[in-house]
Short mmCIF file of C-alpha atoms in Angstrom, two decimals:
data_model
loop_
_atom_site.label_atom_id
_atom_site.label_comp_id
_atom_site.label_asym_id
_atom_site.label_seq_id
_atom_site.Cartn_x
_atom_site.Cartn_y
_atom_site.Cartn_z
CA UNK A 1 0.00 0.00 0.00
CA UNK A 2 2.86 2.40 0.75
CA UNK A 3 4.46 1.78 -2.68
CA UNK A 4 1.09 2.41 -4.49
CA UNK A 5 0.59 5.85 -2.97
CA UNK A 6 3.61 7.58 -4.60
CA UNK A 7 2.65 6.11 -7.98
CA UNK A 8 -0.92 7.38 -7.68
CA UNK A 9 0.26 10.81 -6.60
CA UNK A 10 2.67 11.01 -9.58
CA UNK A 11 -0.13 10.07 -11.98
CA UNK A 12 -2.38 12.84 -10.65
CA UNK A 13 0.44 15.36 -10.96
CA UNK A 14 1.02 14.45 -14.62
CA UNK A 15 -2.69 14.79 -15.42
CA UNK A 16 -2.86 18.23 -13.77
CA UNK A 17 0.19 19.44 -15.69
CA UNK A 18 -1.31 18.25 -18.96
CA UNK A 19 -4.53 20.11 -18.23
CA UNK A 20 -2.68 23.32 -17.44
CA UNK A 21 -0.63 23.04 -20.64
CA UNK A 22 -3.77 22.58 -22.72
CA UNK A 23 -5.47 25.56 -21.07
CA UNK A 24 -2.53 27.84 -21.81
CA UNK A 25 -2.63 27.12 -25.52
CA UNK A 26 -4.59 29.10 -28.15
CA UNK A 27 -8.42 28.88 -28.06
CA UNK A 28 -9.67 27.38 -31.28
CA UNK A 29 -13.22 26.53 -30.16
CA UNK A 30 -15.57 29.33 -31.38
CA UNK A 31 -18.00 28.69 -28.53
CA UNK A 32 -15.32 29.70 -26.02
CA UNK A 33 -14.61 33.03 -27.70
CA UNK A 34 -16.13 35.88 -25.69
CA UNK A 35 -16.90 39.34 -26.99
CA UNK A 36 -19.62 41.93 -27.38
CA UNK A 37 -20.90 44.53 -29.84
CA UNK A 38 -21.24 48.16 -28.73
CA UNK A 39 -23.25 50.71 -30.73
CA UNK A 40 -22.64 54.46 -30.81
CA UNK A 41 -24.58 57.10 -32.72
CA UNK A 42 -23.43 60.67 -33.29
CA UNK A 43 -25.85 63.48 -34.12
CA UNK A 44 -24.45 66.97 -34.18
CA UNK A 45 -22.03 67.33 -31.29
CA UNK A 46 -23.69 64.62 -29.15
CA UNK A 47 -22.76 60.94 -29.08
CA UNK A 48 -25.21 58.37 -27.71
CA UNK A 49 -24.55 54.86 -26.45
CA UNK A 50 -27.17 52.47 -27.86
CA UNK A 51 -26.76 49.43 -25.67
CA UNK A 52 -30.44 48.42 -25.87
CA UNK A 53 -30.29 47.36 -29.52
CA UNK A 54 -32.33 50.33 -30.79
CA UNK A 55 -30.86 52.69 -33.39
CA UNK A 56 -32.11 55.88 -35.01
CA UNK A 57 -32.56 55.86 -38.76
CA UNK A 58 -30.51 58.22 -40.89
CA UNK A 59 -27.95 58.81 -38.12
CA UNK A 60 -24.24 58.00 -38.37
CA UNK A 61 -23.61 54.75 -36.49
CA UNK A 62 -20.39 53.20 -35.23
CA UNK A 63 -20.30 49.59 -34.05
CA UNK A 64 -17.29 48.32 -32.13
CA UNK A 65 -16.39 44.70 -31.37
CA UNK A 66 -14.83 44.39 -27.93
CA UNK A 67 -13.23 40.97 -27.29
CA UNK A 68 -13.20 39.80 -23.70
CA UNK A 69 -9.51 38.90 -23.31
CA UNK A 70 -8.46 39.90 -19.79
CA UNK A 71 -5.27 37.84 -20.02
CA UNK A 72 -4.39 39.35 -23.40
CA UNK A 73 -3.82 35.99 -25.00
CA UNK A 74 -4.58 37.41 -28.44
CA UNK A 75 -2.69 40.70 -28.20
CA UNK A 76 -0.18 39.64 -30.85
CA UNK A 77 -2.71 38.00 -33.15
CA UNK A 78 -4.39 39.66 -36.08
CA UNK A 79 -8.07 39.47 -36.98
CA UNK A 80 -10.26 40.00 -40.00
CA UNK A 81 -13.83 41.27 -39.66
CA UNK A 82 -16.77 40.73 -41.97
CA UNK A 83 -19.84 42.81 -41.11
CA UNK A 84 -23.23 41.84 -42.53
CA UNK A 85 -25.61 44.72 -41.69
CA UNK A 86 -28.76 42.76 -42.55
CA UNK A 87 -29.90 45.23 -45.22
CA UNK A 88 -27.88 43.69 -48.04
CA UNK A 89 -24.70 45.63 -47.22
CA UNK A 90 -21.49 43.74 -46.30
CA UNK A 91 -18.34 45.51 -45.04
CA UNK A 92 -14.91 43.84 -44.60
CA UNK A 93 -11.87 45.13 -42.80
CA UNK A 94 -9.07 44.49 -40.32
CA UNK A 95 -10.28 46.90 -37.63
CA UNK A 96 -12.81 45.92 -34.94
CA UNK A 97 -15.01 48.88 -35.84
CA UNK A 98 -17.42 49.65 -38.67
CA UNK A 99 -19.18 52.90 -39.60
CA UNK A 100 -22.50 52.98 -41.45
CA UNK A 101 -26.10 54.20 -41.17
CA UNK A 102 -29.53 52.66 -41.67
CA UNK A 103 -31.61 54.83 -43.97
CA UNK A 104 -34.96 53.17 -43.25
CA UNK A 105 -36.64 52.03 -40.07
CA UNK A 106 -37.24 48.34 -39.45
CA UNK A 107 -35.81 45.25 -37.76
CA UNK A 108 -32.39 43.99 -38.85
CA UNK A 109 -29.97 41.24 -37.79
CA UNK A 110 -26.35 42.38 -37.73
CA UNK A 111 -23.81 39.55 -38.01
CA UNK A 112 -20.07 39.73 -37.46
CA UNK A 113 -17.65 37.03 -38.58
CA UNK A 114 -14.28 37.27 -36.81
CA UNK A 115 -11.39 35.34 -38.35
CA UNK A 116 -7.86 34.80 -37.02
CA UNK A 117 -4.79 35.85 -39.00
CA UNK A 118 -3.10 33.44 -38.98
CA UNK A 119 -5.94 31.12 -37.97
CA UNK A 120 -3.80 28.97 -35.67
CA UNK A 121 -2.96 31.94 -33.41
CA UNK A 122 -6.44 33.33 -32.86
CA UNK A 123 -9.94 31.87 -32.66
CA UNK A 124 -12.74 32.52 -35.09
CA UNK A 125 -16.28 33.33 -34.11
CA UNK A 126 -19.64 34.56 -35.38
CA UNK A 127 -21.60 37.18 -33.44
CA UNK A 128 -25.18 38.28 -34.09
CA UNK A 129 -27.21 41.16 -32.74
CA UNK A 130 -30.89 41.96 -33.36
CA UNK A 131 -31.21 45.67 -34.17
CA UNK A 132 -34.41 47.74 -34.15
CA UNK A 133 -34.11 50.88 -36.25
CA UNK A 134 -36.58 53.63 -35.35
CA UNK A 135 -37.36 57.04 -36.81
CA UNK A 136 -36.49 59.76 -34.33
CA UNK A 137 -39.20 62.16 -33.21
CA UNK A 138 -38.54 65.05 -35.57
CA UNK A 139 -41.63 67.24 -35.19
CA UNK A 140 -44.85 67.75 -33.23
CA UNK A 141 -47.66 69.59 -35.01
CA UNK A 142 -50.98 70.88 -33.66
CA UNK A 143 -54.01 70.57 -35.95
CA UNK A 144 -56.75 72.64 -34.29
CA UNK A 145 -58.65 75.96 -34.56
CA UNK A 146 -56.77 79.16 -33.81
CA UNK A 147 -59.39 80.51 -31.36
CA UNK A 148 -61.28 78.77 -28.56
CA UNK A 149 -64.29 79.63 -26.39
CA UNK A 150 -64.76 79.41 -22.64
CA UNK A 151 -66.82 76.51 -21.25
CA UNK A 152 -66.93 74.79 -24.60
CA UNK A 153 -65.49 71.34 -25.34
CA UNK A 154 -62.68 71.65 -27.87
CA UNK A 155 -60.85 68.94 -29.83
CA UNK A 156 -57.15 69.27 -30.62
CA UNK A 157 -55.18 66.83 -32.80
CA UNK A 158 -51.45 66.23 -32.39
CA UNK A 159 -49.43 64.87 -35.33
CA UNK A 160 -46.04 63.38 -34.43
CA UNK A 161 -43.27 62.52 -36.87
CA UNK A 162 -41.53 59.52 -35.33
CA UNK A 163 -41.65 55.76 -34.91
CA UNK A 164 -44.05 54.40 -32.31
CA UNK A 165 -44.30 53.33 -29.61
CA UNK A 166 -43.92 56.82 -28.16
CA UNK A 167 -44.55 58.21 -24.71
CA UNK A 168 -46.39 61.53 -24.90
CA UNK A 169 -46.75 63.80 -21.88
CA UNK A 170 -49.02 66.87 -22.25
CA UNK A 171 -50.59 69.58 -20.08
CA UNK A 172 -52.52 72.86 -20.52
CA UNK A 173 -50.97 75.89 -18.84
CA UNK A 174 -53.11 78.89 -17.88
CA UNK A 175 -51.42 82.16 -18.81
CA UNK A 176 -48.58 79.94 -20.12
CA UNK A 177 -47.14 79.80 -16.59
CA UNK A 178 -45.36 76.53 -15.64
CA UNK A 179 -47.10 74.53 -12.94
CA UNK A 180 -44.82 71.75 -11.64
CA UNK A 181 -47.35 70.72 -9.03
CA UNK A 182 -50.01 69.91 -11.64
CA UNK A 183 -47.85 67.50 -13.62
CA UNK A 184 -48.65 66.20 -17.09
CA UNK A 185 -50.81 63.46 -18.53
CA UNK A 186 -48.66 60.54 -19.73
CA UNK A 187 -49.97 58.53 -22.69
CA UNK A 188 -48.43 55.57 -24.53
CA UNK A 189 -48.95 56.26 -28.22
CA UNK A 190 -48.82 53.41 -30.72
CA UNK A 191 -49.75 55.58 -33.69
CA UNK A 192 -48.58 58.87 -35.17
CA UNK A 193 -51.53 60.97 -33.96
CA UNK A 194 -53.27 61.83 -30.70
CA UNK A 195 -56.60 63.62 -30.11
CA UNK A 196 -57.07 65.74 -27.00
CA UNK A 197 -60.44 66.94 -25.65
CA UNK A 198 -60.32 69.91 -23.32
CA UNK A 199 -62.68 72.55 -21.89
CA UNK A 200 -61.14 75.92 -21.06
CA UNK A 201 -62.49 77.42 -17.85
CA UNK A 202 -61.25 80.99 -18.33
CA UNK A 203 -60.50 83.44 -21.09
CA UNK A 204 -57.02 84.64 -21.93
CA UNK A 205 -53.78 83.13 -23.17
CA UNK A 206 -53.23 79.41 -22.61
CA UNK A 207 -50.38 77.10 -23.65
CA UNK A 208 -50.27 73.43 -24.58
CA UNK A 209 -46.97 71.85 -23.52
CA UNK A 210 -46.16 68.50 -25.20
CA UNK A 211 -43.18 66.18 -24.70
CA UNK A 212 -42.68 63.05 -26.82
CA UNK A 213 -39.98 60.39 -26.77
CA UNK A 214 -39.25 56.93 -28.08
CA UNK A 215 -36.28 54.60 -27.59
CA UNK A 216 -33.89 56.76 -29.64
CA UNK A 217 -35.03 60.39 -29.29
CA UNK A 218 -37.00 62.97 -27.36
CA UNK A 219 -38.68 66.25 -28.38
CA UNK A 220 -40.66 69.01 -26.66
CA UNK A 221 -42.99 71.62 -28.16
CA UNK A 222 -45.23 74.42 -26.81
CA UNK A 223 -48.28 75.91 -28.55
CA UNK A 224 -50.03 79.20 -27.66
CA UNK A 225 -53.84 79.18 -27.58
CA UNK A 226 -56.17 82.19 -27.41
CA UNK A 227 -59.38 81.63 -25.45
CA UNK A 228 -62.25 84.17 -25.61
CA UNK A 229 -65.78 84.37 -24.24
CA UNK A 230 -68.63 83.39 -26.51
CA UNK A 231 -70.25 86.80 -27.28
CA UNK A 232 -72.64 85.33 -29.82
CA UNK A 233 -74.73 83.70 -27.13
CA UNK A 234 -75.08 87.01 -25.30
CA UNK A 235 -76.01 88.75 -28.55
CA UNK A 236 -78.68 86.17 -29.34
CA UNK A 237 -80.08 86.52 -25.82
CA UNK A 238 -80.22 90.30 -26.14
CA UNK A 239 -81.90 90.11 -29.56
CA UNK A 240 -84.46 87.60 -28.26
CA UNK A 241 -85.30 89.86 -25.31
CA UNK A 242 -85.59 92.86 -27.63
CA UNK A 243 -87.95 90.95 -29.92
CA UNK A 244 -90.17 89.95 -26.97
CA UNK A 245 -90.27 93.53 -25.69
CA UNK A 246 -91.09 94.88 -29.15
CA UNK A 247 -93.95 92.40 -29.58
CA UNK A 248 -95.32 93.25 -26.12
CA UNK A 249 -95.15 96.99 -26.77
CA UNK A 250 -96.89 96.59 -30.14
CA UNK A 251 -99.68 94.58 -28.56
CA UNK A 252 -100.22 97.20 -25.81
CA UNK A 253 -100.15 100.02 -28.36
CA UNK A 254 -102.73 98.26 -30.50
CA UNK A 255 -105.05 97.76 -27.54
CA UNK A 256 -104.64 101.38 -26.41
CA UNK A 257 -105.34 102.91 -29.86
CA UNK A 258 -108.38 100.83 -30.76
CA UNK A 259 -111.09 102.92 -28.87
CA UNK A 260 -109.67 106.14 -30.35
CA UNK A 261 -110.06 104.79 -33.86
CA UNK A 262 -113.64 103.71 -33.11
CA UNK A 263 -114.59 107.21 -31.85
CA UNK A 264 -113.01 108.82 -34.87
CA UNK A 265 -115.12 106.69 -37.21
CA UNK A 266 -118.29 107.66 -35.38
CA UNK A 267 -117.46 111.37 -35.57
CA UNK A 268 -116.68 111.04 -39.22
CA UNK A 269 -120.03 109.37 -39.87
CA UNK A 270 -122.00 112.03 -38.00
CA UNK A 271 -120.29 114.79 -39.92
CA UNK A 272 -122.31 113.82 -42.97
CA UNK A 273 -125.40 115.56 -41.49
CA UNK A 274 -125.96 119.33 -42.23
CA UNK A 275 -128.21 121.68 -40.22
CA UNK A 276 -129.96 124.44 -42.23
CA UNK A 277 -132.58 127.12 -41.46
CA UNK A 278 -135.24 128.35 -43.85
CA UNK A 279 -136.99 131.69 -43.88
CA UNK A 280 -139.51 130.63 -41.24
CA UNK A 281 -136.68 129.79 -38.85
CA UNK A 282 -137.29 126.09 -39.22
CA UNK A 283 -134.33 123.76 -38.86
CA UNK A 284 -133.78 121.49 -41.82
CA UNK A 285 -131.59 118.35 -41.34
CA UNK A 286 -129.86 117.25 -44.53
CA UNK A 287 -127.77 114.04 -44.91
CA UNK A 288 -125.14 113.64 -47.60
CA UNK A 289 -124.33 110.20 -49.04
CA UNK A 290 -121.85 108.11 -47.04
CA UNK A 291 -118.59 107.68 -48.93
CA UNK A 292 -117.28 104.68 -47.08
CA UNK A 293 -118.73 101.70 -48.88
CA UNK A 294 -122.36 102.94 -48.98
CA UNK A 295 -123.80 104.94 -51.82
CA UNK A 296 -127.28 105.15 -50.18
CA UNK A 297 -127.79 106.05 -46.53
CA UNK A 298 -129.38 103.33 -44.45
CA UNK A 299 -132.23 105.58 -43.16
CA UNK A 300 -132.94 108.32 -45.68
CA UNK A 301 -133.22 108.37 -49.44
CA UNK A 302 -131.26 110.93 -51.42
CA UNK A 303 -132.82 114.32 -51.40
CA UNK A 304 -135.25 113.65 -48.56
CA UNK A 305 -135.44 116.33 -45.94
CA UNK A 306 -137.14 116.45 -42.62
CA UNK A 307 -137.76 119.39 -40.55
CA UNK A 308 -138.34 119.61 -36.85
#
């Protein structure tokens, strides 16, 4: 038993040394190659890190391959890189970085094929990344009337130029004064338009403050709104009251003037009689024909005279 123990210990030592020698050699198994893809987008003077796999369309993009080699086993090895952007464009080079841009929104699969140069000194591997290309929020437009009335429900349409889904936060500001305590109404928008219904409680200048963002951009806009009182309703009320008063006054005037017209007709009818005296101081009553609708008097014939 004592002679077997040194032999067994020597065998285990040789196996451990062989394992360490194999681990120190170059990695040729692609599954053991570690690395990651990092996306950067530059717009104007700002550079954004896109680590969520969402890119903005039409923006300059730079993708970098970062190998995970903490022990720097491949520091002296060379690599070749073949980039398949997923839109039919393929770029080859010897640098772990590629510059491009997606002109249209959509979903793409970016694939990178890394090859060793020479192959026996560095591993080869294939890396893939699903990329969602979105249109940035470029504009917010308000489609609504220019003037609004107090205590009247108004509809306002917002048109947004950007790829949904978008988070839209909006609020109405009286006198266009910011009100942090009121907060805004947050809405998840899955289309390019949003309709708002609002009733203004006071006249004056109001503002609509809108903020919109998606995974690659954010935009804010403010619109001035003029709110006035509805004077037409007051005018219609005044005209209706005036019409009622005019009708009432006309009715009273007609009632008040009717007896006067009746007395005038009676006096006019009696004026057709003429009093005359003859030589014997006798009074002669003479009636002339009535002109209003009667050619013959109702009592006397033409020319007949009676004396008293």
